[in-house]
DNA sequence: CGTGTGAGTTGATATGCATCAACCAGGGTC
DNA sequence: GACCCTGGTTGATGCATATCAACTCACACG
């Protein structure tokens, strides 16, 4: 497709173990010492690859595993009976997908790769087992899940209280901090998702998203060429998104 | 205040133990056999009472406990930096409040009693301990938290995809099923919250909520006298809320 | 090299709901 | 009983954003 599967993937699979994964300080291993990490290693089903547009799992199919994003990006969405999609989250490397179905028998949402994406599959049964034996793991799972709740609450705030500009500023900043967390540039990055996905996620029309992007550009806040985004005036974006916590 | 603290409270405190609580089939004990329930009993701080408007906990204060609603009702909300409130959920008897802060050191939201409310306080430290020793408890906690995530996703769908009428229909139906779960009438109940709270929760103006209520009334869908609500045409409400799952 | 297809942008118009404003009813207080 | 205060309702107007439509660009494909 394109040559955008860069360095980080290569480095993270170098040893094919959590110990040596470059994301270990973001992902599940965060909670574990190196002894315990071996236990996790035994359970993880590494290096599952999905091409852009492929589904990692599908709403109302049996729930077996959570997935940690290793490289690439994933969107999750729920489909309503009336047939339309609401994107509920974007997941970047180091983030865990599928928590909304924990201890449920079917998936509550659909996960789709936004670009070529590799994930680590973690069977729930064994994840629960692991959480049971390793208190640190249980604690971390609780932490991740509560964070997921807070994220979703923040989305609700965005959707019900903020203007189109504020929502988009908030999203850009959220992405920015998440890139930074991975030691990548917080001000210059490639959007993993299409305008369409942004619009859907933020409860806007595509046209509105497009207009806001150009308005931001004209105001000198950002520099955008397609999915290539440069945040020029972080301060201004932050004050614009004031009152909206970023993930 | 008023004489609206009825039967269910009395019955649920009769023995002051989870074993004999009338909500045991909805609340945490659901996950436990009677041996394990004693362990839970030892930990729970029962019969904390809050009057209408009193805060159960406050955003960014230290997080110590979760709370199970025993009678009454609670709303949770997050306050943005810009100062406005977004209600993130209503909690009825048998439901657990505070999961959005699990394994975090401060509360991510504020909880306020909507009417005179009694709760069981469950210190997190011991809840985690309990979850660690009792696998059923851990499983149940995961379940509750993932449910909370799904609820919040559903709220996002409502906020970004549905009209005012659809949102209100969905809320009424959600309340309906929750009353039914407690063996109360699913078609005739008292709203625990003010119009204001409904509006805030659903991302609408109070005036809009009011208008929709009267419109529903004129169409013969409901019968409303203040907070006293009768759902006359459940079917119609359901098709109106089509595509919005109820909790 | 033309042709098709999907993503993105831009403009013109429409609309659902917020906002502003006035009013009403119930209940607590003096 | 007069007062106020809060919660709720109803009407008139405005605005942010959806919708509809047209166009551009890039890229894939035969």
Coordinates of C-alpha atoms (C1' of nucleotides) in Angstrom, one line a residue:
Chain A
X1 CA 0.0 0.0 0.0
X2 CA 2.4 2.6 1.2
X3 CA 5.7 2.6 2.9
X4 CA 4.3 3.7 6.3
X5 CA 5.2 0.7 8.4
X6 CA 8.3 2.1 9.9
X7 CA 10.9 1.6 12.4
X8 CA 8.8 0.9 15.4
X9 CA 7.4 -2.3 14.2
X10 CA 10.8 -3.7 13.4
X11 CA 12.2 -2.8 16.7
X12 CA 9.3 -4.1 18.7
X13 CA 9.4 -7.6 17.2
X14 CA 13.1 -7.9 17.4
X15 CA 13.0 -10.6 20.1
X16 CA 9.4 -11.6 20.0
X17 CA 8.9 -11.3 23.7
X18 CA 7.3 -8.8 26.0
X19 CA 10.7 -8.3 27.7
X20 CA 12.3 -7.0 24.6
X21 CA 9.3 -5.2 23.1
X22 CA 9.8 -1.5 22.7
X23 CA 6.3 -0.9 24.0
X24 CA 6.8 -2.7 27.3
X25 CA 6.6 0.5 29.2
X26 CA 3.2 1.4 27.8
X27 CA 1.6 -2.0 27.4
X28 CA 0.6 -4.8 29.8
X29 CA 4.2 -5.5 30.9
X30 CA 4.1 -2.2 32.6
X31 CA 2.6 -3.9 35.6
X32 CA 5.0 -6.7 35.9
X33 CA 8.5 -7.6 37.0
X34 CA 10.6 -9.7 34.6
X35 CA 9.7 -13.0 36.3
X36 CA 6.1 -12.4 35.8
X37 CA 6.6 -11.2 32.3
X38 CA 7.6 -14.6 31.3
X39 CA 4.2 -15.9 32.4
X40 CA 2.6 -13.3 30.2
X41 CA 4.9 -14.2 27.3
X42 CA 3.8 -17.8 27.3
X43 CA 0.2 -16.7 26.9
X44 CA 0.5 -14.0 24.2
X45 CA -0.1 -14.9 20.6
X46 CA 2.3 -12.6 18.9
X47 CA 2.6 -11.1 15.5
X48 CA -0.9 -11.3 14.1
X49 CA -1.0 -9.0 11.1
X50 CA -4.0 -7.2 9.7
X51 CA -4.1 -5.2 6.5
X52 CA -5.8 -1.9 6.2
X53 CA -9.6 -2.4 6.5
X54 CA -9.4 -5.9 7.9
X55 CA -11.4 -6.7 11.0
X56 CA -9.7 -7.8 14.1
X57 CA -13.0 -8.9 15.6
X58 CA -16.6 -8.3 14.9
X59 CA -19.5 -7.2 17.1
X60 CA -21.6 -10.1 18.5
X61 CA -19.1 -12.8 17.6
X62 CA -17.7 -14.9 20.4
X63 CA -15.3 -13.0 22.6
X64 CA -12.1 -14.8 23.1
X65 CA -9.2 -12.4 23.3
X66 CA -8.1 -8.9 23.9
X67 CA -5.5 -7.4 21.5
X68 CA -2.6 -5.1 22.2
X69 CA -1.6 -2.9 19.3
X70 CA 2.0 -3.3 18.4
X71 CA 2.3 -1.2 15.2
X72 CA -0.3 0.5 13.1
X73 CA -3.7 1.6 14.4
X74 CA -7.1 0.2 15.1
X75 CA -10.6 1.8 15.3
X76 CA -13.4 0.3 17.3
X77 CA -17.0 1.0 16.6
X78 CA -20.5 -0.1 17.5
X79 CA -23.1 -0.6 14.9
X80 CA -26.7 0.4 15.9
X81 CA -29.7 -1.5 14.8
X82 CA -30.5 1.2 12.4
X83 CA -27.3 0.3 10.7
X84 CA -25.0 3.3 11.3
X85 CA -21.6 3.1 12.8
X86 CA -20.3 5.1 15.8
X87 CA -16.6 4.9 16.2
X88 CA -15.9 4.6 19.9
X89 CA -12.1 4.8 19.9
X90 CA -8.8 4.8 18.1
X91 CA -6.1 2.6 19.4
X92 CA -2.4 3.2 18.9
X93 CA 0.6 1.0 19.7
X94 CA 0.8 0.0 23.3
X95 CA -2.9 0.3 23.8
X96 CA -5.3 -2.6 24.6
X97 CA -8.4 -3.2 22.5
X98 CA -11.4 -5.2 23.5
X99 CA -11.9 -4.2 27.1
X100 CA -15.5 -3.3 26.5
X101 CA -16.3 -7.0 26.2
X102 CA -14.3 -8.4 29.2
X103 CA -16.1 -11.2 30.8
X104 CA -18.8 -11.1 28.3
X105 CA -19.4 -13.9 25.8
X106 CA -19.7 -11.8 22.6
X107 CA -17.9 -8.7 21.4
X108 CA -19.6 -5.5 22.1
X109 CA -17.9 -3.7 19.2
X110 CA -16.0 -4.2 16.0
X111 CA -12.3 -3.5 15.6
X112 CA -10.8 -2.7 12.2
X113 CA -7.3 -2.0 11.2
X114 CA -6.8 1.5 9.9
X115 CA -3.5 0.7 8.3
X116 CA -1.3 -2.4 8.2
X117 CA -1.3 -3.3 11.8
X118 CA 0.3 -6.0 14.0
X119 CA -1.2 -7.0 17.3
X120 CA -0.5 -9.3 20.2
X121 CA -3.5 -11.5 20.9
X122 CA -4.2 -12.2 24.6
X123 CA -6.8 -14.9 25.3
X124 CA -9.1 -13.6 28.0
X125 CA -9.3 -16.9 29.8
X126 CA -5.6 -16.8 30.4
X127 CA -5.6 -13.1 31.0
X128 CA -8.1 -13.5 33.8
X129 CA -6.1 -16.4 35.1
X130 CA -3.0 -14.2 35.0
X131 CA -4.8 -11.4 36.7
X132 CA -5.8 -13.8 39.4
X133 CA -2.4 -15.0 40.1
X134 CA -0.5 -11.8 39.7
X135 CA -2.0 -9.0 41.8
X136 CA -0.1 -6.4 39.9
X137 CA -1.8 -7.6 36.7
X138 CA -5.2 -7.4 38.2
X139 CA -4.6 -3.9 39.4
X140 CA -3.4 -2.9 36.0
X141 CA -6.4 -4.4 34.3
X142 CA -8.7 -2.5 36.6
X143 CA -6.7 0.6 35.9
X144 CA -6.9 0.2 32.1
X145 CA -10.6 -0.5 32.2
X146 CA -11.4 2.5 34.4
X147 CA -9.3 4.6 32.0
X148 CA -11.4 3.3 29.2
X149 CA -14.5 4.4 31.0
X150 CA -13.0 7.9 31.6
X151 CA -12.0 8.1 28.0
X152 CA -15.5 7.4 26.9
X153 CA -16.9 9.9 29.4
X154 CA -14.6 12.5 27.9
X155 CA -15.9 11.6 24.5
X156 CA -19.4 12.2 25.8
X157 CA -18.4 15.6 27.1
X158 CA -16.9 16.4 23.7
X159 CA -20.0 15.3 21.9
X160 CA -22.5 17.1 24.0
X161 CA -20.7 20.3 25.1
X162 CA -18.1 21.3 22.5
X163 CA -18.1 22.9 19.1
X164 CA -16.7 21.3 16.0
X165 CA -13.5 23.3 16.4
X166 CA -13.1 22.3 20.0
X167 CA -13.7 18.6 19.3
X168 CA -11.1 18.6 16.5
X169 CA -8.6 20.5 18.6
X170 CA -9.1 18.0 21.4
X171 CA -8.6 15.0 19.1
X172 CA -5.4 16.4 17.6
X173 CA -4.0 17.0 21.0
X174 CA -5.0 13.6 22.2
X175 CA -3.1 12.1 19.3
X176 CA -0.2 14.4 19.9
X177 CA 0.3 13.2 23.5
X178 CA -0.1 9.6 22.5
X179 CA 2.7 10.0 19.9
X180 CA 4.8 11.8 22.4
X181 CA 4.3 8.9 24.8
X182 CA 5.9 6.7 22.2
X183 CA 8.9 9.1 21.9
X184 CA 7.7 10.3 18.6
X185 CA 7.2 13.9 17.6
X186 CA 4.1 15.4 19.3
X187 CA 3.9 18.1 16.7
X188 CA 4.4 16.3 13.4
X189 CA 2.7 13.0 12.6
X190 CA 0.6 11.1 10.2
X191 CA -3.1 10.7 11.0
X192 CA -3.8 7.0 10.9
X193 CA -7.5 7.6 10.1
X194 CA -9.5 9.2 7.3
X195 CA -11.4 12.4 7.6
X196 CA -14.5 10.2 7.5
X197 CA -13.5 8.4 10.6
X198 CA -12.7 11.6 12.4
X199 CA -16.1 13.0 11.5
X200 CA -17.8 9.8 12.7
X201 CA -15.9 9.7 15.9
X202 CA -16.5 13.3 16.8
X203 CA -20.2 13.3 15.7
X204 CA -19.7 15.7 12.8
X205 CA -20.1 15.6 9.1
X206 CA -17.1 15.0 6.9
X207 CA -17.5 18.4 5.4
X208 CA -17.4 20.1 8.7
X209 CA -14.1 18.3 9.6
X210 CA -12.7 19.4 6.3
X211 CA -13.7 23.0 6.8
X212 CA -12.3 23.1 10.3
X213 CA -9.0 21.7 9.1
X214 CA -8.7 24.5 6.5
X215 CA -9.8 27.1 9.0
X216 CA -7.1 25.9 11.4
X217 CA -4.6 26.0 8.6
X218 CA -5.6 29.6 7.7
X219 CA -5.3 30.6 11.3
X220 CA -1.8 29.2 11.4
X221 CA -2.7 26.6 14.0
X222 CA -1.8 23.6 12.0
X223 CA -0.2 22.6 8.7
X224 CA -2.1 19.8 7.0
X225 CA -1.3 18.0 3.7
X226 CA -3.8 15.2 3.6
X227 CA -3.0 13.0 6.6
X228 CA 0.3 14.6 7.2
X229 CA -0.3 16.9 10.1
X230 CA 1.9 19.5 11.8
X231 CA 0.7 21.2 14.9
X232 CA 2.1 24.7 14.6
X233 CA 0.5 26.5 17.6
X234 CA 0.1 23.9 20.4
X235 CA -0.8 26.6 22.9
X236 CA -3.6 27.9 20.8
X237 CA -5.0 24.5 20.2
X238 CA -4.8 23.8 23.9
X239 CA -6.8 26.9 24.9
X240 CA -9.2 26.0 22.1
X241 CA -9.7 22.6 23.6
X242 CA -9.8 24.0 27.1
X243 CA -11.9 21.9 29.4
X244 CA -11.5 18.8 27.4
X245 CA -9.0 16.4 29.0
X246 CA -6.8 14.6 26.5
X247 CA -6.2 10.9 26.9
Chain B
X1 CA -38.3 16.1 52.6
X2 CA -40.9 13.8 51.2
X3 CA -42.2 10.3 52.0
X4 CA -40.6 8.7 49.0
X5 CA -38.2 6.3 50.7
X6 CA -40.4 3.3 50.4
X7 CA -40.5 -0.4 50.9
X8 CA -37.3 -1.4 49.1
X9 CA -35.0 0.3 51.5
X10 CA -36.7 -1.2 54.5
X11 CA -36.6 -4.6 53.1
X12 CA -33.0 -4.4 52.0
X13 CA -31.6 -3.4 55.3
X14 CA -33.7 -5.9 57.3
X15 CA -30.7 -8.0 58.3
X16 CA -27.8 -5.7 57.4
X17 CA -25.9 -8.3 55.4
X18 CA -25.5 -9.0 51.8
X19 CA -27.0 -12.4 52.3
X20 CA -30.3 -10.9 53.2
X21 CA -30.3 -7.9 51.0
X22 CA -33.1 -7.8 48.6
X23 CA -30.7 -6.6 45.9
X24 CA -28.3 -9.5 46.2
X25 CA -29.3 -10.8 42.8
X26 CA -28.4 -7.5 41.1
X27 CA -25.4 -6.3 43.1
X28 CA -22.0 -7.7 43.9
X29 CA -23.2 -10.8 45.8
X30 CA -24.5 -12.0 42.4
X31 CA -21.0 -13.3 41.8
X32 CA -20.6 -15.2 45.1
X33 CA -21.8 -18.2 46.9
X34 CA -22.9 -17.8 50.5
X35 CA -19.5 -18.7 52.0
X36 CA -17.8 -16.0 50.0
X37 CA -20.5 -13.6 50.7
X38 CA -19.5 -13.5 54.3
X39 CA -16.1 -12.3 53.2
X40 CA -17.8 -9.5 51.4
X41 CA -20.0 -8.7 54.3
X42 CA -17.0 -8.1 56.5
X43 CA -15.7 -5.5 54.2
X44 CA -18.8 -3.5 53.4
X45 CA -19.5 -0.3 55.2
X46 CA -23.3 -0.4 55.3
X47 CA -26.0 2.1 55.6
X48 CA -24.4 5.3 54.7
X49 CA -27.2 7.8 54.1
X50 CA -27.1 10.9 51.8
X51 CA -29.7 13.5 51.5
X52 CA -30.8 14.9 48.2
X53 CA -28.1 17.0 46.7
X54 CA -25.3 15.7 49.0
X55 CA -22.1 14.5 47.4
X56 CA -21.1 10.9 47.9
X57 CA -17.6 11.7 46.5
X58 CA -16.0 14.6 44.6
X59 CA -13.9 14.7 41.5
X60 CA -10.1 14.8 42.2
X61 CA -10.5 13.9 45.8
X62 CA -8.7 10.8 46.9
X63 CA -10.3 7.6 45.7
X64 CA -10.9 5.1 48.5
X65 CA -14.2 3.3 47.9
X66 CA -16.8 2.3 45.4
X67 CA -20.5 2.6 46.4
X68 CA -23.4 0.2 45.8
X69 CA -26.7 2.0 45.7
X70 CA -29.2 0.4 48.1
X71 CA -32.1 2.8 47.8
X72 CA -32.6 6.2 46.2
X73 CA -30.5 7.2 43.2
X74 CA -27.2 8.8 42.3
X75 CA -25.9 10.8 39.4
X76 CA -22.3 11.0 38.4
X77 CA -20.8 13.8 36.5
X78 CA -17.5 15.2 35.3
X79 CA -16.7 18.9 35.5
X80 CA -14.7 20.3 32.7
X81 CA -12.1 23.0 33.1
X82 CA -14.4 25.5 31.6
X83 CA -16.7 24.7 34.5
X84 CA -19.7 23.0 33.0
X85 CA -21.0 19.7 34.1
X86 CA -21.6 16.6 32.1
X87 CA -23.7 14.0 33.8
X88 CA -22.1 10.6 32.9
X89 CA -24.6 8.3 34.4
X90 CA -27.6 7.7 36.7
X91 CA -27.3 4.9 39.2
X92 CA -30.2 3.0 40.7
X93 CA -30.4 0.4 43.5
X94 CA -28.1 -2.6 42.9
X95 CA -25.7 -0.6 40.7
X96 CA -22.1 0.1 41.5
X97 CA -20.8 3.7 41.4
X98 CA -17.2 4.8 41.1
X99 CA -15.8 2.2 38.7
X100 CA -14.4 5.0 36.5
X101 CA -11.7 5.6 39.2
X102 CA -10.7 2.0 39.9
X103 CA -7.0 1.7 40.6
X104 CA -6.6 5.4 40.4
X105 CA -5.7 7.7 43.2
X106 CA -8.3 10.3 42.7
X107 CA -11.9 10.3 41.7
X108 CA -12.6 11.0 38.0
X109 CA -16.1 12.2 38.7
X110 CA -18.5 13.5 41.2
X111 CA -21.4 11.5 42.6
X112 CA -24.4 13.3 44.0
X113 CA -27.6 11.9 45.6
X114 CA -30.7 12.7 43.6
X115 CA -32.9 11.9 46.4
X116 CA -32.5 10.5 49.9
X117 CA -30.2 7.6 49.2
X118 CA -28.5 4.9 51.1
X119 CA -25.4 3.2 49.9
X120 CA -23.0 0.4 50.9
X121 CA -19.4 1.6 50.9
X122 CA -16.8 -0.8 49.6
X123 CA -13.2 0.2 50.2
X124 CA -11.3 -0.4 47.0
X125 CA -8.2 -1.9 48.7
X126 CA -10.3 -4.6 50.1
X127 CA -12.4 -4.9 47.0
X128 CA -9.2 -5.6 45.1
X129 CA -8.1 -8.0 47.7
X130 CA -11.4 -9.8 47.5
X131 CA -11.3 -9.9 43.8
X132 CA -7.8 -11.4 44.0
X133 CA -8.9 -14.2 46.4
X134 CA -12.2 -14.9 44.8
X135 CA -12.0 -15.5 41.1
X136 CA -15.8 -15.2 40.8
X137 CA -15.5 -11.7 42.2
X138 CA -12.7 -10.7 39.8
X139 CA -14.7 -12.0 36.9
X140 CA -17.7 -10.0 38.1
X141 CA -15.7 -6.8 38.5
X142 CA -14.4 -7.2 35.0
X143 CA -17.9 -7.7 33.8
X144 CA -19.2 -4.7 35.6
X145 CA -16.5 -2.5 34.3
X146 CA -16.8 -3.6 30.7
X147 CA -20.5 -3.0 31.0
X148 CA -19.8 0.5 32.2
X149 CA -17.7 1.0 29.1
X150 CA -20.5 -0.2 26.9
X151 CA -23.0 2.0 28.6
X152 CA -20.8 5.0 28.0
X153 CA -20.4 4.0 24.3
X154 CA -24.1 3.8 24.0
X155 CA -24.3 7.3 25.4
X156 CA -21.9 8.4 22.8
X157 CA -24.0 6.9 20.1
X158 CA -27.1 8.7 21.5
X159 CA -25.3 12.0 21.7
X160 CA -23.8 11.9 18.2
X161 CA -26.4 10.0 16.2
X162 CA -29.9 10.5 17.6
X163 CA -32.5 13.2 17.7
X164 CA -33.8 14.7 20.9
X165 CA -36.9 12.5 20.7
X166 CA -34.8 9.3 20.2
X167 CA -32.6 10.2 23.1
X168 CA -35.4 10.7 25.5
X169 CA -37.2 7.6 24.4
X170 CA -34.0 5.7 25.0
X171 CA -33.6 7.1 28.5
X172 CA -37.2 6.3 29.4
X173 CA -36.8 2.7 28.2
X174 CA -33.5 2.3 30.0
X175 CA -35.1 3.4 33.2
X176 CA -38.0 1.2 32.5
X177 CA -35.9 -2.0 32.2
X178 CA -34.0 -1.1 35.3
X179 CA -37.1 -0.7 37.3
X180 CA -38.4 -4.0 35.9
X181 CA -35.1 -5.7 37.0
X182 CA -36.0 -4.7 40.5
X183 CA -39.5 -6.2 40.1
X184 CA -41.1 -2.8 40.0
X185 CA -43.4 -1.6 37.3
X186 CA -41.7 -1.0 34.0
X187 CA -44.4 1.3 32.8
X188 CA -45.2 3.5 35.8
X189 CA -42.5 5.0 37.9
X190 CA -41.1 8.2 39.4
X191 CA -38.2 9.8 37.7
X192 CA -35.4 10.2 40.2
X193 CA -33.9 13.2 38.4
X194 CA -35.0 16.6 37.4
X195 CA -35.6 17.7 33.8
X196 CA -32.4 19.6 34.1
X197 CA -30.4 16.5 34.7
X198 CA -32.1 14.7 31.9
X199 CA -31.2 17.5 29.6
X200 CA -27.6 17.6 30.7
X201 CA -27.2 13.9 30.5
X202 CA -28.6 13.7 26.9
X203 CA -26.8 16.8 25.7
X204 CA -30.0 18.9 25.3
X205 CA -31.5 22.1 26.6
X206 CA -34.1 21.8 29.4
X207 CA -36.6 23.5 27.1
X208 CA -36.1 20.8 24.5
X209 CA -36.7 18.0 27.1
X210 CA -39.8 19.7 28.3
X211 CA -41.1 20.1 24.7
X212 CA -40.4 16.5 23.9
X213 CA -42.2 15.3 27.0
X214 CA -45.3 17.2 26.1
X215 CA -45.1 16.1 22.5
X216 CA -44.9 12.5 23.7
X217 CA -47.8 13.1 25.9
X218 CA -49.9 14.6 23.1
X219 CA -49.0 11.6 20.9
X220 CA -50.2 9.3 23.6
X221 CA -46.9 7.7 24.1
X222 CA -46.5 8.7 27.8
X223 CA -48.4 10.2 30.6
X224 CA -46.4 12.6 32.6
X225 CA -47.3 14.6 35.7
X226 CA -44.0 16.1 36.8
X227 CA -41.7 13.3 37.8
X228 CA -44.5 10.8 37.7
X229 CA -44.2 9.0 34.4
X230 CA -46.4 6.4 32.8
X231 CA -45.2 4.7 29.6
X232 CA -48.4 4.2 27.7
X233 CA -47.1 2.9 24.3
X234 CA -43.9 0.9 25.0
X235 CA -43.8 -0.4 21.4
X236 CA -43.9 3.1 19.9
X237 CA -41.1 4.2 22.3
X238 CA -39.1 1.2 21.4
X239 CA -39.3 1.8 17.6
X240 CA -38.5 5.4 18.2
X241 CA -35.4 4.5 20.2
X242 CA -34.6 1.8 17.6
X243 CA -30.9 1.3 17.3
X244 CA -30.2 2.4 20.7
X245 CA -29.5 -0.4 23.2
X246 CA -30.9 0.1 26.6
X247 CA -28.8 -0.7 29.7
Chain C
dC1 C1' -3.0 7.1 -21.5
dG2 C1' -7.7 7.5 -20.7
dT3 C1' -10.9 6.1 -17.3
dG4 C1' -12.9 5.1 -13.0
dT5 C1' -13.1 5.4 -8.1
dG6 C1' -12.7 7.1 -3.5
dA7 C1' -11.1 10.8 -0.5
dG8 C1' -11.0 15.4 0.3
dT9 C1' -12.5 20.2 -0.4
dT10 C1' -15.6 24.1 -1.2
dG11 C1' -20.1 26.5 -1.8
dA12 C1' -25.3 27.2 -1.1
dT13 C1' -29.2 26.0 1.4
dA14 C1' -32.0 23.8 5.1
dT15 C1' -33.0 22.5 9.8
dG16 C1' -33.0 20.9 14.6
dC17 C1' -32.1 22.6 18.5
dA18 C1' -30.2 26.3 21.6
dT19 C1' -31.1 30.6 23.2
dC20 C1' -33.7 34.3 25.0
dA21 C1' -37.7 35.7 27.2
dA22 C1' -41.9 35.4 29.5
dC23 C1' -44.9 32.9 32.2
dC24 C1' -46.9 29.4 35.6
dA25 C1' -47.4 26.3 39.6
dG26 C1' -46.0 24.4 43.9
dG27 C1' -44.1 24.8 48.3
dG28 C1' -41.5 26.8 51.9
dT29 C1' -41.1 31.1 54.8
dC30 C1' -42.3 35.1 57.2
Chain D
dG1 C1' -52.1 35.6 52.9
dA2 C1' -48.2 37.8 50.4
dC3 C1' -43.7 36.6 49.2
dC4 C1' -40.2 34.4 46.8
dC5 C1' -37.7 30.8 44.7
dT6 C1' -37.0 26.8 42.1
dG7 C1' -38.5 23.7 38.5
dG8 C1' -41.1 23.3 34.6
dT9 C1' -43.6 24.8 30.4
dT10 C1' -44.4 27.5 26.1
dG11 C1' -43.4 30.8 22.3
dA12 C1' -40.2 33.5 19.0
dT13 C1' -35.8 33.9 16.9
dG14 C1' -31.0 32.7 15.6
dC15 C1' -27.1 29.9 14.8
dA16 C1' -24.0 25.9 14.2
dT17 C1' -23.8 22.3 11.7
dA18 C1' -26.1 18.9 8.5
dT19 C1' -27.2 18.2 3.9
dC20 C1' -27.0 18.5 -1.0
dA21 C1' -24.3 19.3 -4.9
dA22 C1' -20.4 20.2 -7.6
dC23 C1' -15.6 19.9 -8.3
dT24 C1' -10.5 18.5 -7.7
dC25 C1' -6.9 15.4 -7.0
dA26 C1' -4.4 11.2 -6.6
dC27 C1' -4.0 6.9 -7.6
dA28 C1' -5.2 2.2 -9.5
dC29 C1' -6.3 -0.3 -13.5
dG30 C1' -7.0 -2.0 -18.0

